[in-house]
Coordinates of C-alpha atoms in Angstrom, one line a residue:
M14 CA 133.4 80.6 141.5
E15 CA 131.0 81.5 138.7
T16 CA 129.4 78.6 136.9
R17 CA 130.2 78.6 133.2
M18 CA 128.0 77.1 130.5
R19 CA 128.3 76.2 126.9
I20 CA 126.2 77.8 124.1
G21 CA 123.5 75.1 124.1
E22 CA 122.9 75.5 127.9
L23 CA 122.9 79.3 127.6
A24 CA 120.3 79.2 124.8
A25 CA 118.1 76.8 126.7
R26 CA 118.2 78.8 130.0
A27 CA 117.6 82.1 128.1
G28 CA 114.7 80.6 126.1
V29 CA 116.3 81.2 122.6
T30 CA 117.9 79.2 119.9
V31 CA 121.6 78.5 119.5
K32 CA 121.4 80.3 116.2
A33 CA 120.0 83.4 118.0
V34 CA 122.9 83.4 120.4
R35 CA 125.4 83.2 117.6
Y36 CA 123.6 86.1 115.9
Y37 CA 123.9 88.2 119.1
E38 CA 127.6 87.4 119.1
R39 CA 128.0 88.7 115.5
L40 CA 126.2 91.9 116.5
G41 CA 128.8 92.3 119.4
L42 CA 126.1 92.1 122.1
I43 CA 127.8 89.3 123.9
S44 CA 131.2 87.6 123.8
A45 CA 132.7 84.5 125.3
P46 CA 136.2 83.4 126.0
R47 CA 137.5 80.0 125.0
E48 CA 138.6 77.5 127.6
P49 CA 141.8 75.6 127.3
N50 CA 139.9 72.7 125.6
G51 CA 138.8 75.1 122.9
Y52 CA 135.1 75.4 123.9
R53 CA 133.5 78.8 124.4
T54 CA 131.8 79.2 127.7
F55 CA 129.4 81.8 129.0
G56 CA 128.6 83.2 132.4
E57 CA 125.6 84.7 134.2
D58 CA 126.3 88.2 132.6
Q59 CA 125.9 86.8 129.1
L60 CA 122.8 84.9 130.2
R61 CA 121.2 88.1 131.5
A62 CA 122.2 89.9 128.3
V63 CA 120.6 87.3 126.1
Q64 CA 117.4 87.4 128.2
E65 CA 117.3 91.1 127.9
V66 CA 117.6 91.0 124.1
R67 CA 114.9 88.3 124.0
E68 CA 112.5 90.4 126.2
L69 CA 113.1 93.5 124.0
G70 CA 112.4 91.4 120.9
A71 CA 109.1 90.4 122.3
L72 CA 108.3 94.1 122.4
G73 CA 109.3 94.6 118.8
I74 CA 112.7 96.1 119.5
A75 CA 115.3 94.4 117.2
P76 CA 118.6 93.0 118.6
S77 CA 120.4 95.6 116.5
R78 CA 118.9 98.3 118.8
A79 CA 119.6 96.5 122.1
R80 CA 123.1 97.8 122.8
P81 CA 122.0 100.7 125.1
F82 CA 120.1 98.3 127.3
L83 CA 123.1 96.0 127.7
D84 CA 125.4 98.9 128.4
C85 CA 123.0 100.0 131.1
L86 CA 123.2 96.5 132.7
E87 CA 127.0 96.5 132.4
A88 CA 127.0 99.8 134.2
G89 CA 125.6 98.1 137.3
H90 CA 121.9 98.9 136.9
A91 CA 119.3 96.3 137.9
H92 CA 117.3 96.8 134.7
G93 CA 118.4 97.6 131.2
D94 CA 115.9 100.5 130.8
E95 CA 117.1 102.6 133.7
C96 CA 119.4 104.7 131.5
V97 CA 118.6 107.7 129.4
S98 CA 120.0 106.0 126.2
S99 CA 117.6 103.1 126.7
L100 CA 114.6 105.4 127.1
A101 CA 115.5 107.0 123.8
V102 CA 115.1 103.6 122.1
Y103 CA 111.7 103.2 123.7
R104 CA 110.6 106.6 122.5
D105 CA 111.8 105.8 118.9
A106 CA 109.9 102.5 119.0
I107 CA 106.7 104.2 120.3
A108 CA 107.0 106.8 117.6
E109 CA 107.3 104.1 114.9
L110 CA 104.2 102.3 116.3
D111 CA 102.3 105.5 116.3
R112 CA 103.1 106.0 112.6
T113 CA 102.0 102.4 111.9
I114 CA 98.8 102.8 113.9
A115 CA 98.0 106.1 112.2
E116 CA 98.5 104.5 108.7
L117 CA 96.4 101.4 109.7
A118 CA 93.7 103.7 111.0
R119 CA 93.7 105.7 107.7
R120 CA 93.4 102.5 105.7
R121 CA 90.6 101.2 107.8
T122 CA 88.7 104.5 107.4
A123 CA 89.2 104.3 103.6
L124 CA 88.0 100.7 103.5
Q125 CA 85.0 101.5 105.6
Q126 CA 84.1 104.4 103.3
R127 CA 84.3 102.2 100.3
L128 CA 82.3 99.4 102.0
E129 CA 79.5 101.8 102.9
A130 CA 79.5 103.5 99.5
G131 CA 79.6 100.1 97.7
A132 CA 76.8 98.7 99.9
G133 CA 74.7 101.8 99.3
Q134 CA 75.2 101.6 95.5
A135 CA 74.4 97.9 95.4
G136 CA 71.2 98.5 97.4
A137 CA 70.2 101.3 95.0
E138 CA 70.8 99.2 91.9
H139 CA 68.8 96.3 93.5
A140 CA 65.9 98.7 94.1
G141 CA 66.1 100.0 90.5
A142 CA 66.9 103.5 91.6
G143 CA 69.7 103.8 89.0
Q144 CA 71.5 106.4 91.1
A145 CA 75.0 107.4 89.9
D146 CA 77.9 106.4 92.1
D147 CA 78.9 109.7 93.7
R148 CA 81.1 108.2 96.4
S149 CA 84.0 110.5 97.2
A150 CA 87.6 109.2 97.0
P151 CA 89.2 108.4 100.4
D152 CA 91.6 110.9 101.8
D153 CA 95.0 110.1 100.3
T154 CA 96.9 112.9 101.8
A155 CA 98.8 110.6 104.2
L156 CA 102.4 110.0 103.3
P157 CA 102.9 106.7 101.3
D158 CA 104.7 103.9 103.0
Y159 CA 107.6 103.1 100.6
T160 CA 108.5 100.0 102.6
V161 CA 105.3 98.2 101.5
L162 CA 105.1 96.7 98.0
P163 CA 101.8 97.5 96.2
D164 CA 99.8 94.8 94.5
G165 CA 99.6 94.6 90.7
L166 CA 103.0 95.9 89.8
P167 CA 104.2 95.0 86.3
V168 CA 106.8 92.2 86.1
P169 CA 110.0 93.1 84.3
A170 CA 111.0 90.9 81.3
D171 CA 114.5 89.5 80.7
D172 CA 115.7 91.4 77.7
G173 CA 119.2 90.0 77.8
A174 CA 120.7 93.3 78.9
A175 CA 122.8 91.6 81.5
D176 CA 123.8 88.4 79.7
H177 CA 127.3 89.7 79.0
L178 CA 128.2 90.4 82.6
P179 CA 129.2 87.0 84.1
G180 CA 133.0 86.7 83.8
L181 CA 133.8 90.4 83.4
R182 CA 136.5 91.9 85.5
L183 CA 135.5 95.0 87.6
P184 CA 137.2 98.2 86.6
A185 CA 139.7 100.1 88.8
L186 CA 137.0 102.5 89.9
R187 CA 136.7 104.2 93.3
L188 CA 133.2 105.6 94.3
P189 CA 131.9 107.3 97.5
T190 CA 129.8 105.5 100.0
S191 CA 127.0 106.6 102.4
D192 CA 129.2 106.3 105.5
G193 CA 131.8 108.8 104.2
G194 CA 134.2 106.3 102.8
T195 CA 135.0 105.0 99.3
V196 CA 134.9 101.6 97.6
D197 CA 137.5 100.5 95.1
F198 CA 135.9 97.9 92.8
S199 CA 139.3 96.5 91.8
A200 CA 140.2 95.8 95.4
L201 CA 137.0 94.6 97.2
G202 CA 138.9 92.1 99.3
P203 CA 138.8 88.3 99.8
G204 CA 135.6 86.4 99.6
R205 CA 132.3 87.2 97.8
T206 CA 130.9 90.6 97.6
V207 CA 127.2 91.2 96.9
V208 CA 126.3 94.5 95.1
Y209 CA 122.7 95.1 94.5
L210 CA 121.9 98.0 92.1
Y211 CA 118.6 99.8 92.4
P212 CA 117.1 102.9 90.7
L213 CA 116.2 105.1 93.6
T214 CA 114.7 105.0 97.1
G215 CA 111.6 107.1 98.0
R216 CA 111.5 108.8 101.4
P217 CA 108.7 110.4 103.4
G218 CA 107.6 113.7 102.0
T219 CA 109.3 113.1 98.6
D220 CA 107.3 112.1 95.6
L221 CA 108.4 109.3 93.4
P222 CA 108.7 110.0 89.7
E223 CA 105.4 110.3 87.8
G224 CA 104.3 106.9 86.6
W225 CA 106.8 105.1 88.7
D226 CA 104.6 102.1 89.5
A227 CA 103.9 101.5 85.9
I228 CA 107.6 101.0 85.0
P229 CA 108.4 97.3 85.2
G230 CA 110.9 96.6 88.0
A231 CA 111.1 100.2 89.3
R232 CA 109.1 100.1 92.5
G233 CA 110.4 98.4 95.6
C234 CA 113.8 99.8 96.4
S235 CA 113.1 100.3 100.1
T236 CA 111.5 96.9 100.4
E237 CA 114.6 95.3 98.8
A238 CA 116.9 97.2 101.2
C239 CA 114.8 96.0 104.2
D240 CA 115.0 92.4 102.9
F241 CA 118.8 92.6 102.7
R242 CA 118.8 94.2 106.2
D243 CA 116.7 91.4 107.7
H244 CA 118.8 88.6 106.1
F245 CA 122.2 90.3 106.4
A246 CA 123.6 87.9 109.1
Q247 CA 122.4 84.9 107.1
L248 CA 124.1 86.2 104.0
Q249 CA 127.3 86.6 105.9
D250 CA 127.0 83.0 107.2
A251 CA 126.5 81.9 103.6
G252 CA 129.7 83.5 102.4
A253 CA 128.9 87.1 101.6
A254 CA 132.0 88.9 103.0
R255 CA 130.5 92.3 102.0
V256 CA 127.1 93.6 101.0
F257 CA 126.5 97.0 99.3
G258 CA 123.5 98.7 97.8
M259 CA 124.2 101.0 94.9
S260 CA 122.3 103.8 93.0
S261 CA 122.9 107.1 91.3
Q262 CA 121.7 109.1 94.3
D263 CA 124.2 111.2 96.2
P264 CA 125.9 109.9 99.4
A265 CA 123.9 112.3 101.7
Y266 CA 120.6 111.1 100.3
Q267 CA 121.7 107.5 100.7
A268 CA 122.9 108.1 104.3
E269 CA 119.4 109.2 105.3
V270 CA 118.0 106.0 103.8
V271 CA 120.6 103.9 105.7
A272 CA 119.8 105.6 109.0
R273 CA 116.0 105.6 108.5
L274 CA 115.9 101.9 107.5
R275 CA 118.6 100.9 109.9
L276 CA 120.7 99.2 107.3
P277 CA 123.8 97.3 108.6
F278 CA 125.7 98.0 105.4
P279 CA 126.6 101.1 103.3
M280 CA 125.3 102.3 100.0
I281 CA 127.6 103.1 97.0
S282 CA 126.9 106.3 95.1
D283 CA 127.5 106.4 91.3
E284 CA 126.0 109.7 90.3
G285 CA 128.0 109.7 87.0
F286 CA 127.1 106.1 86.1
A287 CA 130.8 105.3 85.8
L288 CA 130.3 101.6 86.6
A289 CA 127.3 101.4 84.3
E290 CA 129.4 102.8 81.4
A291 CA 132.4 100.6 82.2
L292 CA 130.4 97.4 82.3
G293 CA 127.5 98.2 80.0
L294 CA 124.9 97.9 82.8
P295 CA 121.2 98.3 81.9
V296 CA 119.6 101.7 82.7
F297 CA 116.2 103.2 82.0
P298 CA 114.7 106.8 82.0
A299 CA 111.9 108.1 84.3
S300 CA 110.2 111.4 84.8
G301 CA 112.8 113.8 86.0
H302 CA 115.7 111.4 85.4
A303 CA 117.5 110.9 82.1
R304 CA 118.7 107.5 83.3
L305 CA 118.5 105.3 86.4
H306 CA 120.1 101.9 87.2
A307 CA 117.9 98.9 86.4
R308 CA 117.5 96.6 89.4
L309 CA 120.3 94.1 89.2
T310 CA 122.6 92.2 91.6
L311 CA 126.2 91.2 91.1
I312 CA 128.0 88.5 92.9
V313 CA 131.7 89.4 92.7
V314 CA 134.7 87.2 93.7
D315 CA 138.4 87.9 93.1
G316 CA 137.5 91.0 91.1
T317 CA 135.3 89.1 88.6
I318 CA 131.5 88.9 88.3
E319 CA 130.7 85.4 89.2
H320 CA 126.9 85.6 88.9
V321 CA 124.2 88.1 88.0
F322 CA 120.6 88.3 89.1
F323 CA 118.5 90.1 86.4
P324 CA 115.7 90.8 86.1
I325 CA 114.6 90.9 89.8
F326 CA 111.0 90.5 90.9
P327 CA 109.6 90.8 93.5
P328 CA 112.3 93.0 95.1
N329 CA 111.0 92.5 98.6
T330 CA 112.2 88.9 98.7
H331 CA 115.3 89.3 96.5
A332 CA 117.8 89.0 99.4
Q333 CA 116.3 85.6 100.1
Q334 CA 116.9 84.6 96.5
V335 CA 120.6 85.7 96.8
L336 CA 120.8 83.8 100.1
A337 CA 119.5 80.6 98.5
W338 CA 122.0 80.9 95.6
L339 CA 124.9 81.4 98.0
E340 CA 123.9 78.4 100.1
A341 CA 123.6 76.3 96.9
H342 CA 127.0 77.4 95.6
P343 CA 129.4 77.4 98.6
R344 CA 133.0 78.3 98.1
T345 CA 135.6 75.8 99.4
E346 CA 139.1 76.5 100.6
T347 CA 140.4 75.5 97.2
D348 CA 138.3 78.2 95.6
A349 CA 139.8 80.9 97.8

């Protein structure tokens, strides 16, 4: 008869934390039945699955991408990477590393060029040569990495544009989502819903609006999305029943972003700014865009805006700010 173990023993034998095991359960990577006494117990198959996920994580492959490897094990293979679908994940991970390595190499070359030019200029000045600085600019033809937040961005100020929002009821408004569905703001469902609004996301090969980095609060949409992705499970644990990103970009554009950034939640598209007009949300213009959503996050419960985050800076840690608020303001059964 197979030996069964509780979650603590499973975690210890697999070399992970209990929290990690629970996260894998939420992702649907493992499951465990309950014994008559109410305790969940795990078997050797679940242990092997957790070990596989841990080993993949050590290689930089996130748990959210581990499903093909576990399917391969469940199919009877001795190793999780003996199936074609698993090899595809390897190839994707290698391609991502290649892009990262290429970008790091480009940055190193640029830094080396600046170091050598700066050292040469300093030496010339020290010798009294008075030569002009004719260093050439580094090659900047490589695609920008929109998931990295540049230094020196201007900090947005609180102009009071969102002060009226807490306590407002959401309108009966239905908008399309990146996964082909729709969202009805008047019927979001029980529990808290997090909706973070952002102006627009950049993507490789597509230029951001001219002067984008100089607009306070504009830059950082991809970094914000990645932060919500990386803390999605914790947000759920803290009481966020749903998380949505929202912008005025069309659903197809948003779907590409969701796929490329591997977001575990959909985006809402409001090309006509219907929600902004209904609630008086702050917007701003940019080159090529008459208006864009200002970066803002709504916490909604029972159809009412419970809390608003505005302004938001820096965006690359905003999901953690939302998480801290949810943990500090838990909802009880009497609140539901």
